[in-house]
Coordinates of C-alpha atoms and ligand atoms in Angstrom, one line a residue:
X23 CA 118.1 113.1 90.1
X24 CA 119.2 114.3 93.7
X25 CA 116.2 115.5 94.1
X26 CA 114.3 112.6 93.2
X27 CA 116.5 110.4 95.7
X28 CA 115.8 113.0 98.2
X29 CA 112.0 112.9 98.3
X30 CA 112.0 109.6 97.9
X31 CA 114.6 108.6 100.8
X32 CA 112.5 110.7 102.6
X33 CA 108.9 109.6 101.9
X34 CA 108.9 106.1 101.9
X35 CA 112.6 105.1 103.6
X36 CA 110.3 103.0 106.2
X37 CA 109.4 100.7 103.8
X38 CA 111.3 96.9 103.2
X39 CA 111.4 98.2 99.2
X40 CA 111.3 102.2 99.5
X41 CA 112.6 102.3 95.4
X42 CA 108.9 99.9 94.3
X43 CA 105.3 101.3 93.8
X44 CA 103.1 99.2 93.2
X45 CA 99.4 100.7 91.4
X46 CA 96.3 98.7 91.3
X47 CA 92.8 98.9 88.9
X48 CA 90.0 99.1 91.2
X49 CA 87.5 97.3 89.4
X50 CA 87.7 93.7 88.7
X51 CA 91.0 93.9 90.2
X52 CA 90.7 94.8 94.1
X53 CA 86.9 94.7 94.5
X54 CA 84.7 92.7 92.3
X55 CA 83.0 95.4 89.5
X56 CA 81.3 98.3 91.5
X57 CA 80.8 96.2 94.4
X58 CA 82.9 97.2 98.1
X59 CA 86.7 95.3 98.7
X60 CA 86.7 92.7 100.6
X61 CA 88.2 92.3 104.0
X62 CA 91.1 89.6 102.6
X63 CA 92.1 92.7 99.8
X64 CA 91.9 95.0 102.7
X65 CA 94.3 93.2 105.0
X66 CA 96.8 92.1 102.5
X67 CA 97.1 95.6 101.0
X68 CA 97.6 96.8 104.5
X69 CA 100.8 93.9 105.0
X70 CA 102.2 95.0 101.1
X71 CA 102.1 98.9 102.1
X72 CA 104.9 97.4 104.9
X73 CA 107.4 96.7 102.1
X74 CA 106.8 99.1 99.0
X75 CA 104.6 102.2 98.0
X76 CA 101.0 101.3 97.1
X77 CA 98.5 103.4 95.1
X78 CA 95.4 102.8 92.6
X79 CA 94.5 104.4 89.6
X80 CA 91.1 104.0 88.5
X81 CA 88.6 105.0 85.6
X82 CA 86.2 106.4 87.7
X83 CA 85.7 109.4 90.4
X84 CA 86.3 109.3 93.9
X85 CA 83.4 109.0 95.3
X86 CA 83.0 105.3 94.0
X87 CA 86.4 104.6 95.3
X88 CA 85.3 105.8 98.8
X89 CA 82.0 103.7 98.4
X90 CA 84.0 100.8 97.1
X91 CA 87.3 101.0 99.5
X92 CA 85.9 103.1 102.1
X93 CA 85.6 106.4 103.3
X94 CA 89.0 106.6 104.8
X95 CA 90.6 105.5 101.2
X96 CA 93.2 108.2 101.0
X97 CA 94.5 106.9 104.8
X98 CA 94.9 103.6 103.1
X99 CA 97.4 104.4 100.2
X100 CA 100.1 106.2 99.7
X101 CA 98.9 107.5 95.7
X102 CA 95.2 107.4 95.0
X103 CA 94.9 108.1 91.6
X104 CA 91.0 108.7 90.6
X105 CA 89.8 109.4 86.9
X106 CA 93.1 108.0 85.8
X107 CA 95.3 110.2 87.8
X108 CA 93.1 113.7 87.0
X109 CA 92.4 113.4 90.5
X110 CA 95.4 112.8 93.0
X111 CA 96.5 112.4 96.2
X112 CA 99.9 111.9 97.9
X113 CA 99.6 110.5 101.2
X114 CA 96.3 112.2 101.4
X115 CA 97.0 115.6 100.0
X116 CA 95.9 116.4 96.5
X117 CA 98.4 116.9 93.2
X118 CA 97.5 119.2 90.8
X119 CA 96.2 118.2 87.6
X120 CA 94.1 119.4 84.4
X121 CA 90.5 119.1 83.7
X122 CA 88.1 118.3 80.9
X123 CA 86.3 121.2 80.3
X124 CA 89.5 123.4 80.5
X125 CA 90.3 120.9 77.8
X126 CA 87.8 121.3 75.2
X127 CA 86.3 124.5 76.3
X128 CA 82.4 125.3 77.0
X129 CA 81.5 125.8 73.1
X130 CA 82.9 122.1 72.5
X131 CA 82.3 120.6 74.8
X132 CA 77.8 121.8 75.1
X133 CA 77.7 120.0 70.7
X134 CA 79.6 117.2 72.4
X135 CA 76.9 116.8 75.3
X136 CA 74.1 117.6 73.3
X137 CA 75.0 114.8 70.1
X138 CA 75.6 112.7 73.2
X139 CA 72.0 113.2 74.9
X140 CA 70.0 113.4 71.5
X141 CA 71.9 109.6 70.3
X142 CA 70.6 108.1 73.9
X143 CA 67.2 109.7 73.3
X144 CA 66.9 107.5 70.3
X145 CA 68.5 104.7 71.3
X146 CA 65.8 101.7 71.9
X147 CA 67.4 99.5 74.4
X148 CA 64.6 97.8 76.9
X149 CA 65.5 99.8 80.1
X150 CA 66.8 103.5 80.6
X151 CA 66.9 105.0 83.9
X152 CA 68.6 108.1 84.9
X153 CA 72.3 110.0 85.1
X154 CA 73.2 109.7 81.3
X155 CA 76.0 111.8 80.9
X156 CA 78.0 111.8 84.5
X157 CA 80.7 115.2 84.1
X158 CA 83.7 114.8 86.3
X159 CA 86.9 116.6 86.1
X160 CA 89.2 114.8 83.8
X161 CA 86.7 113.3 81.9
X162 CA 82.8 112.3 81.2
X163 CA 81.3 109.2 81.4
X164 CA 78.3 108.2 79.9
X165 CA 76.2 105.2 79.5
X166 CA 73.2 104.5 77.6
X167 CA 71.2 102.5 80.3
X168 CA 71.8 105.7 82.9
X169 CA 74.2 105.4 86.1
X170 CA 70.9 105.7 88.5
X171 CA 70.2 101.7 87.3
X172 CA 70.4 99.1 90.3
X173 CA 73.1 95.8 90.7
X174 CA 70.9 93.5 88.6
X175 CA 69.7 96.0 85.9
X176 CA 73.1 96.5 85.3
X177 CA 74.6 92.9 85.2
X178 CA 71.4 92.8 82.6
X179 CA 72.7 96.0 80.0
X180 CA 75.8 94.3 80.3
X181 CA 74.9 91.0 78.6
X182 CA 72.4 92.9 75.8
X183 CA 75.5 95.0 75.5
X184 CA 77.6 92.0 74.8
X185 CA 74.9 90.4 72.3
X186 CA 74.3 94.1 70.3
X187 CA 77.5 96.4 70.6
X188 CA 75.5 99.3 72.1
X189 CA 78.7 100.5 73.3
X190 CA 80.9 99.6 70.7
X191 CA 78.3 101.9 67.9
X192 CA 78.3 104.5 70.4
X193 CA 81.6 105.1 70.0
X194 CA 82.3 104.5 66.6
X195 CA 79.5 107.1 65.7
X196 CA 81.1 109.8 68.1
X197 CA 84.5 109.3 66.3
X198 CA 83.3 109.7 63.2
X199 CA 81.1 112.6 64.6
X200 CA 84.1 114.6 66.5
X201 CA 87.6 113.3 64.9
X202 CA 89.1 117.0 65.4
X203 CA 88.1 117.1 68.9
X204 CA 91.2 114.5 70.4
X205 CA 89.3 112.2 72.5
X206 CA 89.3 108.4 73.8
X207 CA 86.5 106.8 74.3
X208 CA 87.6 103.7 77.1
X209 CA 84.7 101.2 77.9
X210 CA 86.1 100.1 80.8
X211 CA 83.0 99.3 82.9
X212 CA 80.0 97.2 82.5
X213 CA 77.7 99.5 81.6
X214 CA 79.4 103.1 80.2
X215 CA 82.7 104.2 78.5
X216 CA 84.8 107.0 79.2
X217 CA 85.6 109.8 77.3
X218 CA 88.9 112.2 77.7
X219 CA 91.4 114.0 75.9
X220 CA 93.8 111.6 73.8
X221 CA 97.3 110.7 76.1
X222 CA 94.9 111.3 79.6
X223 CA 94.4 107.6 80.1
X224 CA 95.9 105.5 82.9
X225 CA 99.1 106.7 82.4
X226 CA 98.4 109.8 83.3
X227 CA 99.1 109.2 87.0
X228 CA 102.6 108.1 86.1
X229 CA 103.5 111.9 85.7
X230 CA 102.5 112.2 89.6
X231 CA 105.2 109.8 90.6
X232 CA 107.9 110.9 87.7
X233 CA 109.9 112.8 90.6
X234 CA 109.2 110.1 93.3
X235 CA 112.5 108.0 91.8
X236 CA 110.6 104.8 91.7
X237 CA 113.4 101.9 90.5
X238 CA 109.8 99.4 89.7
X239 CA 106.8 100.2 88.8
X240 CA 104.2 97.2 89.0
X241 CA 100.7 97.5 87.6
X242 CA 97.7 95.0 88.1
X243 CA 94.4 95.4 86.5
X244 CA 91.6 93.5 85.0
X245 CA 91.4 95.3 81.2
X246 CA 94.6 94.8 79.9
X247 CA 93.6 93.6 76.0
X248 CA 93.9 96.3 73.7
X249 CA 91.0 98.4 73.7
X250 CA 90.4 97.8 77.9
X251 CA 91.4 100.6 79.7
X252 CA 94.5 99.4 82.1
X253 CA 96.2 98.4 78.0
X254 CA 97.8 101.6 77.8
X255 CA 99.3 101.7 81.7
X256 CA 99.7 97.6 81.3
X257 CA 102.0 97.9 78.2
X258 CA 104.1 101.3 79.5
X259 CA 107.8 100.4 79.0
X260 CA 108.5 101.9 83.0
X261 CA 105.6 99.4 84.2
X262 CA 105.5 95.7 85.0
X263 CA 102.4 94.4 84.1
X264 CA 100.2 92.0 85.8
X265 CA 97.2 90.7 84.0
X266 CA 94.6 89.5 86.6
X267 CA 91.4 88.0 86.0
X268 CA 89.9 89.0 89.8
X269 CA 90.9 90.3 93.5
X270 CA 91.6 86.4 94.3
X271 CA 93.9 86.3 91.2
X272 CA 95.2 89.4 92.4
X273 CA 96.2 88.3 95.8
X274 CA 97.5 84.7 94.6
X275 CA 100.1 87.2 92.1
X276 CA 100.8 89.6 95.1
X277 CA 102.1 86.4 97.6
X278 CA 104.3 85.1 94.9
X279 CA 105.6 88.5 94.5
X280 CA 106.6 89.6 97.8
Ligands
LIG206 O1 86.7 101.5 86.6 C1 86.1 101.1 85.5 C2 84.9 101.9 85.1 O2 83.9 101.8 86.2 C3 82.7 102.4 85.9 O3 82.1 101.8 84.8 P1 80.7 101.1 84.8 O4 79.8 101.9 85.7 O5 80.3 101.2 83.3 O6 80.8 99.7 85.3 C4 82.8 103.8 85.6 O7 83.0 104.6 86.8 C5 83.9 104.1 84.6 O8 84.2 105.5 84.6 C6 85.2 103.4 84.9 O9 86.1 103.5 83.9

């Protein structure tokens, strides 16, 4: 407890609310879905991080955050919480955390990949381009189109997606297919699902913070419903939740906050 006071008295006394962190979904939530955060988000992120600790946690790695938020994104928070916290930074040094394939070992995890590969193979959807299975450190992610598609193609998949449950088979076949290995499968995007161990969702990053001594935790994201990926982090009993429906929405909820 004194130690939690400690680094936190330390760490963030300079702020108006040093004892409030506030965590953001990337996606759908500060920029519009794979697309780069606007300059509105930008500046009134930058006027929040005055009065309380920000951070994001997000589904995918952190290269898209860098593409999305910039290239200086680690300057810009205080937590930065990629692949749902397996990657993390405090005030732009990393954390420790686990990994995937530490997880489920090599044996595991090449029948995973190969089922995985085999089912797209003989999946006949109108387009497929390239980058099927995408391996990151706490997780994989894999989509049926291929990550290598362009802006439109992808806003495309997403609507035959919608119509035919491509997806939502998917993942009811590799349940069935794997039900001792432990994993989620998230569809969080418009065009892939995540898969990770079971617990290694967006909560996660809350065990980075655990010793921080945070008195509020607030949480905004996008997929909130059961079954979205920000549900889990959303619903935590330590979290407020914020359900937003875009980075507008998000700002409109931030100025009545603070
Ligand atoms: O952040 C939400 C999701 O964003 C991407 O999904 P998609 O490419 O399908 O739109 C992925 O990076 C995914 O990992 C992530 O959960």
């Amino acid at each position: 407890m004194l130690r939690s006071l400690l680094t936190m008295a330390s760490t963030f006394s300079d702020r108006k609310f040093p004892d409030t962190l506030v965590l953001f979904d990337v996606d759908g939530t500060l920029t519009p879905a794979r697309k780069s955060i606007e300059p509105e988000m930008l500046e009134v992120l930058k006027e929040l991080r005055e009065k309380v600790a920000i951070g994001f946690v997000g589904g995918s790695d952190l290269v898209k955050q860098e593409e999305q938020i910039g290239a200086n994104v680690l300057e810009l928070f205080d937590f930065c919480f990629a692949e749902n916290g397996l990657t993390a930074y405090k005030i732009g040094k990393i954390l420790s955390s686990e990994s995937f394939i530490a997880y489920l070992g090599e044996s595991r995890y090449k029948k995973l990949v190969n089922f995985i590969l085999k089912y797209i193979a003989d999946l006949d959807i109108p387009i497929k381009r390239g980058t099927f299975v995408e391996f990151r450190n706490g997780m994989i992610n894999v989509s049926p189109i291929g990550r290598n598609c362009s802006h439109p193609e992808r806003a495309e998949f997403e609507k035959f997606d919608l119509k035919n449950g491509i997806r939502k088979k998917f993942v009811e076949v590799l349940k069935k297919e794997f039900p001792d290995y432990g994993l989620t499968f998230s569809i969080g995007g418009q065009i892939s699902f995540d898969v990770f161990p079971q617990g290694w969702d967006k909560t996660y990053c809350l065990r980075h913070v655990e010793s921080e001594g945070f008195k509020t935790i607030h949480f905004f994201g996008d997929k909130t419903f059961e079954g979205g990926n920000d549900f889990e982090i959303f619903s935590h009993p330590s979290v407020t939740g914020h359900s937003v429906t875009s980075p507008q929405d998000t700002r409109k909820i931030l100025k009545e906050l603070f």
